[in-house]
Short mmCIF file of C-alpha atoms and ligand atoms in Angstrom, two decimals:
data_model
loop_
_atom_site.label_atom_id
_atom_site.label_comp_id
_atom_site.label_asym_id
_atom_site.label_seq_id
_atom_site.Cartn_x
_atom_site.Cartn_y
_atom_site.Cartn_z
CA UNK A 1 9.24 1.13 16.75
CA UNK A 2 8.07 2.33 13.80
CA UNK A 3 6.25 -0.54 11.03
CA UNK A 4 7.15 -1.35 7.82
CA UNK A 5 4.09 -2.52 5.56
CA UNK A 6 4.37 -4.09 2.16
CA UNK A 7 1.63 -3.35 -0.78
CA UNK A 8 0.90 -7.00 -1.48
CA UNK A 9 1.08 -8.16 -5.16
CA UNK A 10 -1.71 -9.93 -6.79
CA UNK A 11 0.09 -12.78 -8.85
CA UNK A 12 -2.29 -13.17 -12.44
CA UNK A 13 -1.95 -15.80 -14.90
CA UNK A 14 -1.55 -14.43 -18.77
CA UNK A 15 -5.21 -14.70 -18.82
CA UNK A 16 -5.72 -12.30 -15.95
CA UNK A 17 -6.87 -14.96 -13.77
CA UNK A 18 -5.28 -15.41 -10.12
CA UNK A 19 -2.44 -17.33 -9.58
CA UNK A 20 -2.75 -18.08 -5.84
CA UNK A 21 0.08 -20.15 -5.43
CA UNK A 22 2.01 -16.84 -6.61
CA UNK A 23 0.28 -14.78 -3.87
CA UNK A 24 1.54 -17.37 -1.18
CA UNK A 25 4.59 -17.08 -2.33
CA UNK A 26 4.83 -12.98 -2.25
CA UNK A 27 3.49 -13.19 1.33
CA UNK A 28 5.87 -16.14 2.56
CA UNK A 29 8.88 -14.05 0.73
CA UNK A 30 7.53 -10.93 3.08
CA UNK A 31 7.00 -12.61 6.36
CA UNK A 32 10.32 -15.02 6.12
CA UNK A 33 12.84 -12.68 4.00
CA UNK A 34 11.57 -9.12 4.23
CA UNK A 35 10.77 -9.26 7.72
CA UNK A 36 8.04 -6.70 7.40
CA UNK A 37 5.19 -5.67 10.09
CA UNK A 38 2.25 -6.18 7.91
CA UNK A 39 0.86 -6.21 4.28
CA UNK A 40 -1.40 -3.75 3.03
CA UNK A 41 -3.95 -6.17 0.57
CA UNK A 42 -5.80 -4.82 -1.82
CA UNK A 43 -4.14 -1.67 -2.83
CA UNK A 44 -2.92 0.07 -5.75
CA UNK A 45 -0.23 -2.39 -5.78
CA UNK A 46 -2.37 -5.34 -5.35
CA UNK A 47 -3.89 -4.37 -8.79
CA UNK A 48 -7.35 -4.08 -6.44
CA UNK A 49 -8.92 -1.87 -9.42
CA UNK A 50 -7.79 -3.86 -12.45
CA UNK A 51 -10.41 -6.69 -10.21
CA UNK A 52 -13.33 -7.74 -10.16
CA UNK A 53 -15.37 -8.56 -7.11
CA UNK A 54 -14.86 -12.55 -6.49
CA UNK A 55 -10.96 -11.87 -7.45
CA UNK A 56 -10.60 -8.76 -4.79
CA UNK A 57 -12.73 -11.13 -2.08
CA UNK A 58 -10.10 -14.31 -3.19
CA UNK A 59 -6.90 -12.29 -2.33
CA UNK A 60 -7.97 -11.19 0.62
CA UNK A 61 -9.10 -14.96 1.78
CA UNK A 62 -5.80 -16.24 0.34
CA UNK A 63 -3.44 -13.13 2.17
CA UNK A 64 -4.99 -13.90 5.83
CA UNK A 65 -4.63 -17.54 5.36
CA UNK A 66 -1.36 -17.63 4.44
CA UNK A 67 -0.32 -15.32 6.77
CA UNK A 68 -3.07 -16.01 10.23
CA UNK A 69 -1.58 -13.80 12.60
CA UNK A 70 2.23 -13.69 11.79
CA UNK A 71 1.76 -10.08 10.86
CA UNK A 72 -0.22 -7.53 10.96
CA UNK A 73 -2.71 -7.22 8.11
CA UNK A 74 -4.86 -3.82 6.03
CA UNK A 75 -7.26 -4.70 3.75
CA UNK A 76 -8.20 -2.24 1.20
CA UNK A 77 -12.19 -2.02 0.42
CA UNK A 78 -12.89 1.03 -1.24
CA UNK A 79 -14.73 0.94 -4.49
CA UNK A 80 -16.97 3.07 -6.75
CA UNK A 81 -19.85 0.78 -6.09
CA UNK A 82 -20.33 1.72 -2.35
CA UNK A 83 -22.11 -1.16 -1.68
CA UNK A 84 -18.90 -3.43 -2.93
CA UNK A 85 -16.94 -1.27 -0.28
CA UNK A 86 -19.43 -2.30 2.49
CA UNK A 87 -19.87 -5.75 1.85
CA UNK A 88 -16.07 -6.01 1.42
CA UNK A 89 -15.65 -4.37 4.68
CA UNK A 90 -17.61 -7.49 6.67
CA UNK A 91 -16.33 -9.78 4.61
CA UNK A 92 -12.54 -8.74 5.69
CA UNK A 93 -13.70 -8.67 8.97
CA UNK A 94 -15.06 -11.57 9.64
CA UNK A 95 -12.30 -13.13 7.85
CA UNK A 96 -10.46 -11.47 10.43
CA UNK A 97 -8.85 -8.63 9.11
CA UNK A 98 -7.51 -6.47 12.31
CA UNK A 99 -7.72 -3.12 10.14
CA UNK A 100 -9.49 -1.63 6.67
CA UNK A 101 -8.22 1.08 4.72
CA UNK A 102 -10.44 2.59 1.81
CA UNK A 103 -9.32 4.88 -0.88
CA UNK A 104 -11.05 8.19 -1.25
CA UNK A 105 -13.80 7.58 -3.94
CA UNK A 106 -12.71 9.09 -7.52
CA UNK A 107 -13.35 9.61 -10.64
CA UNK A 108 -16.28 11.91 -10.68
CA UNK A 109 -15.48 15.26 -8.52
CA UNK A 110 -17.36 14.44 -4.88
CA UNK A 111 -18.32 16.47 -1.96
CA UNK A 112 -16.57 15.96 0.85
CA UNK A 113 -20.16 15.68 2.12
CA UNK A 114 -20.61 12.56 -0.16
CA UNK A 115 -16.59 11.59 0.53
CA UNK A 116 -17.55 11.43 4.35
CA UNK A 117 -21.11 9.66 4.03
CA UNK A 118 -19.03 7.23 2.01
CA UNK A 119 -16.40 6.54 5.00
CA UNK A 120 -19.18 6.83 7.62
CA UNK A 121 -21.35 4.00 5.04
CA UNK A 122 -18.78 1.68 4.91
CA UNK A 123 -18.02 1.24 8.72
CA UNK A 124 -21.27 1.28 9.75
CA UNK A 125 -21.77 -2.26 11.44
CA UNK A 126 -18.26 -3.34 11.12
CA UNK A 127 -16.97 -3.92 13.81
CA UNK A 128 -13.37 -2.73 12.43
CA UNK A 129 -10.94 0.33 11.73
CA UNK A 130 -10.07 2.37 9.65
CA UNK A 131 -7.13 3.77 7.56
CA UNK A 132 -8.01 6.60 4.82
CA UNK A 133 -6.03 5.95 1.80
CA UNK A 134 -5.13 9.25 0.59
CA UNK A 135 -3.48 9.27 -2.60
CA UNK A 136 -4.56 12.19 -4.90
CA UNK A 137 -1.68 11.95 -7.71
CA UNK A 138 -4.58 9.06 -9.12
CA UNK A 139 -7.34 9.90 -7.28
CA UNK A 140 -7.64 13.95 -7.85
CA UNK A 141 -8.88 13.67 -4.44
CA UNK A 142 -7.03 16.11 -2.07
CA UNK A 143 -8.19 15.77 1.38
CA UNK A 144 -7.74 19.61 3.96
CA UNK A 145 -6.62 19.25 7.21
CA UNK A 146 -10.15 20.17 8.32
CA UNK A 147 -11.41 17.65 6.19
CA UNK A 148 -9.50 14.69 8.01
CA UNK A 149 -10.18 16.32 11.52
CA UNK A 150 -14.03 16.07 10.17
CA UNK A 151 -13.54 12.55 8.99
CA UNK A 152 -11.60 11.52 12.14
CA UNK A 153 -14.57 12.74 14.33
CA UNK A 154 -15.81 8.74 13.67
CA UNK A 155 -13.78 7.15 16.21
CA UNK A 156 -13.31 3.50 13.63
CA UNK A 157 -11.19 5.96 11.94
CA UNK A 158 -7.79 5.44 13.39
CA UNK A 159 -5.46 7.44 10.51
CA UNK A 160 -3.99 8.11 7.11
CA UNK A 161 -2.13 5.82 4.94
CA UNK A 162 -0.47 9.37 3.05
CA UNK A 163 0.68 8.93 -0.54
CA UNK A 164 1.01 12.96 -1.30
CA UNK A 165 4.13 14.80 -1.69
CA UNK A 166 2.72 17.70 0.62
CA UNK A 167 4.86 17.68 3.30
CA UNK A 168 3.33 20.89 4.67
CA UNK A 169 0.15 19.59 4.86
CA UNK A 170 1.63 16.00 6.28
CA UNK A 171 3.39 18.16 9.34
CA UNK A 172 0.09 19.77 10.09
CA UNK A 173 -1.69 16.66 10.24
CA UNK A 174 1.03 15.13 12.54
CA UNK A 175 0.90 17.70 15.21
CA UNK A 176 -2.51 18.19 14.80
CA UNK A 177 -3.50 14.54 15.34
CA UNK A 178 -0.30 13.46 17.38
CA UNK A 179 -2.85 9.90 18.44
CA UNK A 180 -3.66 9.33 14.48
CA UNK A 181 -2.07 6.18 12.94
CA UNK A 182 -0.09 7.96 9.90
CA UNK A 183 1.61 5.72 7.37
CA UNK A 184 3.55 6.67 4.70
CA UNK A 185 3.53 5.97 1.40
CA UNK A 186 5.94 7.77 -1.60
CA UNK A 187 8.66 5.40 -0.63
CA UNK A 188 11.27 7.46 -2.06
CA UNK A 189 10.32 10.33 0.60
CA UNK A 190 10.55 7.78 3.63
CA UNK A 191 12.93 9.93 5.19
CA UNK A 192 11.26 13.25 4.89
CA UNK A 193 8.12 11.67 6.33
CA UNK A 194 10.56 9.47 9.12
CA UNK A 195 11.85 13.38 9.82
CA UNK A 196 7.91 14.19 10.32
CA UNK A 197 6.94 11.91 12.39
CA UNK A 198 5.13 8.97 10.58
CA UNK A 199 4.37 6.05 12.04
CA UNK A 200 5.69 3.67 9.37
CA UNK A 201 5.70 3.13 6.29
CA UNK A 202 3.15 1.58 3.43
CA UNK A 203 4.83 0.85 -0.17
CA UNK A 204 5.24 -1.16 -3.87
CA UNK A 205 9.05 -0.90 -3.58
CA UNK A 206 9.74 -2.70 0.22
CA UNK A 207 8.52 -5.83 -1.86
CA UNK A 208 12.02 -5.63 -2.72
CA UNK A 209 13.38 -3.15 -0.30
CA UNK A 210 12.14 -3.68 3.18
CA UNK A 211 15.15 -4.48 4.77
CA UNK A 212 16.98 -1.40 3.52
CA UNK A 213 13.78 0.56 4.73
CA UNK A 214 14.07 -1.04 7.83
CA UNK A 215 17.55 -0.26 8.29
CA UNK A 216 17.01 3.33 7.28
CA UNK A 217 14.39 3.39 10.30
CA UNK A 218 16.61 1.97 12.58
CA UNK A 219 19.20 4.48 11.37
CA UNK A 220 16.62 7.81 11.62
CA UNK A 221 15.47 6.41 15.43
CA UNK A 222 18.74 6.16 16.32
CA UNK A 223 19.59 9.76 15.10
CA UNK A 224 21.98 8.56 12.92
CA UNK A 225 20.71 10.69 9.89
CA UNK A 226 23.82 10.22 7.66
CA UNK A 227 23.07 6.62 7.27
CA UNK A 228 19.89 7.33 6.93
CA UNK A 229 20.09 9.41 3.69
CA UNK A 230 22.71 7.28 2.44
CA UNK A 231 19.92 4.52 2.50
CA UNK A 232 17.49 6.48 1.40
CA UNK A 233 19.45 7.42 -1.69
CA UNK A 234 20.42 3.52 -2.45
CA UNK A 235 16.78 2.96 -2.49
CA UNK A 236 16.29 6.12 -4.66
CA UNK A 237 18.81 4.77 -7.12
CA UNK A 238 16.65 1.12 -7.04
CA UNK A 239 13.24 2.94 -6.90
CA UNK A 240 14.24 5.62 -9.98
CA UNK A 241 15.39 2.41 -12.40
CA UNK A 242 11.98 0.00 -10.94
CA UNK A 243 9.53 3.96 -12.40
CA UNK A 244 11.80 4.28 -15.75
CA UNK A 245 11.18 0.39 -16.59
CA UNK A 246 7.37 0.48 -15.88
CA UNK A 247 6.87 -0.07 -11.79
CA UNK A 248 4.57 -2.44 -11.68
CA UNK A 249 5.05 -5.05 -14.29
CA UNK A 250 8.72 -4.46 -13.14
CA UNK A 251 8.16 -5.42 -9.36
CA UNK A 252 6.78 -8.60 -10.65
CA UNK A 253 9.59 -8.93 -13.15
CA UNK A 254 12.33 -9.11 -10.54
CA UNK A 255 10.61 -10.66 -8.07
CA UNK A 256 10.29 -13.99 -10.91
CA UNK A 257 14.47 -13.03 -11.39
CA UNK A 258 14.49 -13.81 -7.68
CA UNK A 259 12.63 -17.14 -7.65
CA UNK A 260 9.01 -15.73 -6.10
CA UNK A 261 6.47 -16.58 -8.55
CA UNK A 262 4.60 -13.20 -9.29
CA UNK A 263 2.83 -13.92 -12.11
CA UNK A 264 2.08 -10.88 -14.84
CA UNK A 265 0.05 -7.55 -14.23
CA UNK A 266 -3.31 -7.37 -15.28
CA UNK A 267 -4.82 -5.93 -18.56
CA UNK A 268 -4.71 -2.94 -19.14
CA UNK A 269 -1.29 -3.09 -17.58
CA UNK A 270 1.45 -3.50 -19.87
CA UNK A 271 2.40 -6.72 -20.24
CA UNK A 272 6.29 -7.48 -19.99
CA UNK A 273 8.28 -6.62 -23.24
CA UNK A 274 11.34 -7.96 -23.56
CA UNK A 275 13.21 -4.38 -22.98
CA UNK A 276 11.77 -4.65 -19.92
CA UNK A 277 12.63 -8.03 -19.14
CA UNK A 278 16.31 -7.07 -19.45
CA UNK A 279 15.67 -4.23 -17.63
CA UNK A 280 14.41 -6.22 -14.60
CA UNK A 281 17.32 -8.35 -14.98
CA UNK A 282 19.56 -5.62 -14.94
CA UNK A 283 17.95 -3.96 -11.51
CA UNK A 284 18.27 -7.15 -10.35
CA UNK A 285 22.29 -7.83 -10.80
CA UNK A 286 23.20 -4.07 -10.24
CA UNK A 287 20.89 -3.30 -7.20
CA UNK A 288 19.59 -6.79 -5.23
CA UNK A 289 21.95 -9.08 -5.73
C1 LIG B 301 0.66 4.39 -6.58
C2 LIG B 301 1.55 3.55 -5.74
O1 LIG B 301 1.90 2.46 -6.12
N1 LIG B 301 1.92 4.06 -4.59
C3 LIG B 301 2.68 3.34 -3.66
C4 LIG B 301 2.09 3.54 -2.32
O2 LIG B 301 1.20 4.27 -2.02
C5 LIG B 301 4.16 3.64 -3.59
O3 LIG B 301 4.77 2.57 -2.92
C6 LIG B 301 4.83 3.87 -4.93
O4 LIG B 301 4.62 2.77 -5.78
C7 LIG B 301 6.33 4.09 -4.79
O5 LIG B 301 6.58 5.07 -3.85
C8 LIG B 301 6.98 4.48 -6.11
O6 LIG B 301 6.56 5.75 -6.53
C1 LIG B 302 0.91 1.42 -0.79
C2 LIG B 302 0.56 1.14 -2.11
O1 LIG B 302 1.47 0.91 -2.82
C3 LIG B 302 -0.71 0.55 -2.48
O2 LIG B 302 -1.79 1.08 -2.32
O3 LIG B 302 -0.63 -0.53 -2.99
#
């Protein structure tokens, strides 16, 4: 069966504080309503680089108690400031984190010699594994097949959570690592990477989406591939109108329409405007409701 992650939200206070009620909330909504296999903490969607260090260790304390062992948990360590990454990386684990995941350090142009001391650095003494976040639309990071094998040849490294549009690229990986953990995660290309073999998904939009996604899975494993795209345009529709009114203040937007208390984004995020507060209203009545 494939799984179906959520990128956890970090609920914030006007003041950019943390509103951990909020981020109870977000991960009750996802284990009791969504349904999902795990949350990814600490991500892009978790606001993880708008932080700073005592907020990034918080939500990760907050996630695992709030959700012990219901689901499967990811979080997300990497950081500029190597030795945040590594002290991150025990902390999650001996909070009891079954998995890590670390974005490929940005920013300035790195070797992959430096990108892969960096990997090796961080899971040295942890006693943990690890998911590469590869995402180079913001991190200008673009990670060869060779590269991964290279990366890969540490054996804490257990796959890819793959935000890129390279679909050649994602097929080679697949067959060439057929045991590697791959995860998914443009949401609105779930199909094209069910129809390459991921193992699941990782995303912003299942938030408010997973049990479409889920269906859409269901629909794909059981060959049913009309359904499938018809899902998988539904969420398109939902996905296209969440980008044009500002993603991630938006998620946040509908999830308050919906009752969840998830709080603003963080400066420099926009904060909500009230164009886009209709516009989360509207998403809401036209696709959720
Ligand atoms: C940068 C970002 O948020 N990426 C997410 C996961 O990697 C996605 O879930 C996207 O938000 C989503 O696919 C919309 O483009
Ligand atoms: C999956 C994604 O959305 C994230 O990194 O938050």
């Amino acid at each position: 069966m494939k799984k179906l992650y959520s990128a956890l939200m970090t609920a914030f206070n006007d003041d950019g504080s943390i509103d951990e009620a909020g981020i109870r909330e977000m991960v009750r909504y996802n284990i009791d309503v969504n349904k999902v296999d795990g949350l990814y903490v600490g991500g892009s969607t978790g606001e993880n680089f708008n932080m700073n260090h005592d907020q990034k260790k918080r939500v990760f304390e907050i996630a695992i108690d709030e959700a012990k062992d219901q689901v499967d948990l990811i979080a997300q360590v990497g950081s500029l400031d190597l030795n945040e990454s590594k002290e991150l990386a025990k902390f999650v684990t001996d909070l009891g984190y079954p998995k890590i995941s670390a974005v490929t350090p940005f920013y300035y142009n790195y070797t992959f010699e430096e990108i892969k001391h960096y990997y090796n650095e961080i899971l040295k003494g942890v006693d943990n594994k690890l998911l590469i976040y590869s995402i180079p639309a913001l991190t200008g990071v673009s990670l060869s097949m060779e590269q991964f094998g290279e990366l890969f040849e540490n054996p804490k490294i257990i796959g890819i959570k793959y935000t890129n549009a390279d679909f050649y690229l994602l097929e080679r990986v697949r067959n060439t690592f057929p045991d590697k953990l791959i995860l998914s995660g443009f949401d609105e290309m779930l199909l094209p990477a069910l129809a390459l073999g991921v193992d699941g998904a990782i995303g912003s939009t299942y938030n408010l989406n997973a049990k479409r996604a889920k269906a859409e899975m269901i629909a794909f494993d059981e060959g049913n591939i009309e359904k499938a795209r018809q899902l998988q345009k539904e969420s398109n529709d939902l996905i296209t109108a969440l980008i044009k009114n500002d993603i991630y203040p938006s998620l946040k937007l509908v999830f308050n329409e919906m009752g969840v208390h998830a709080g603003v984004t963080k400066e420099p995020m926009a904060k909500p405007t009230p164009e886009m507060r209709a516009g989360a209203e509207k998403i809401y009545n036209d696709y959720l409701k």
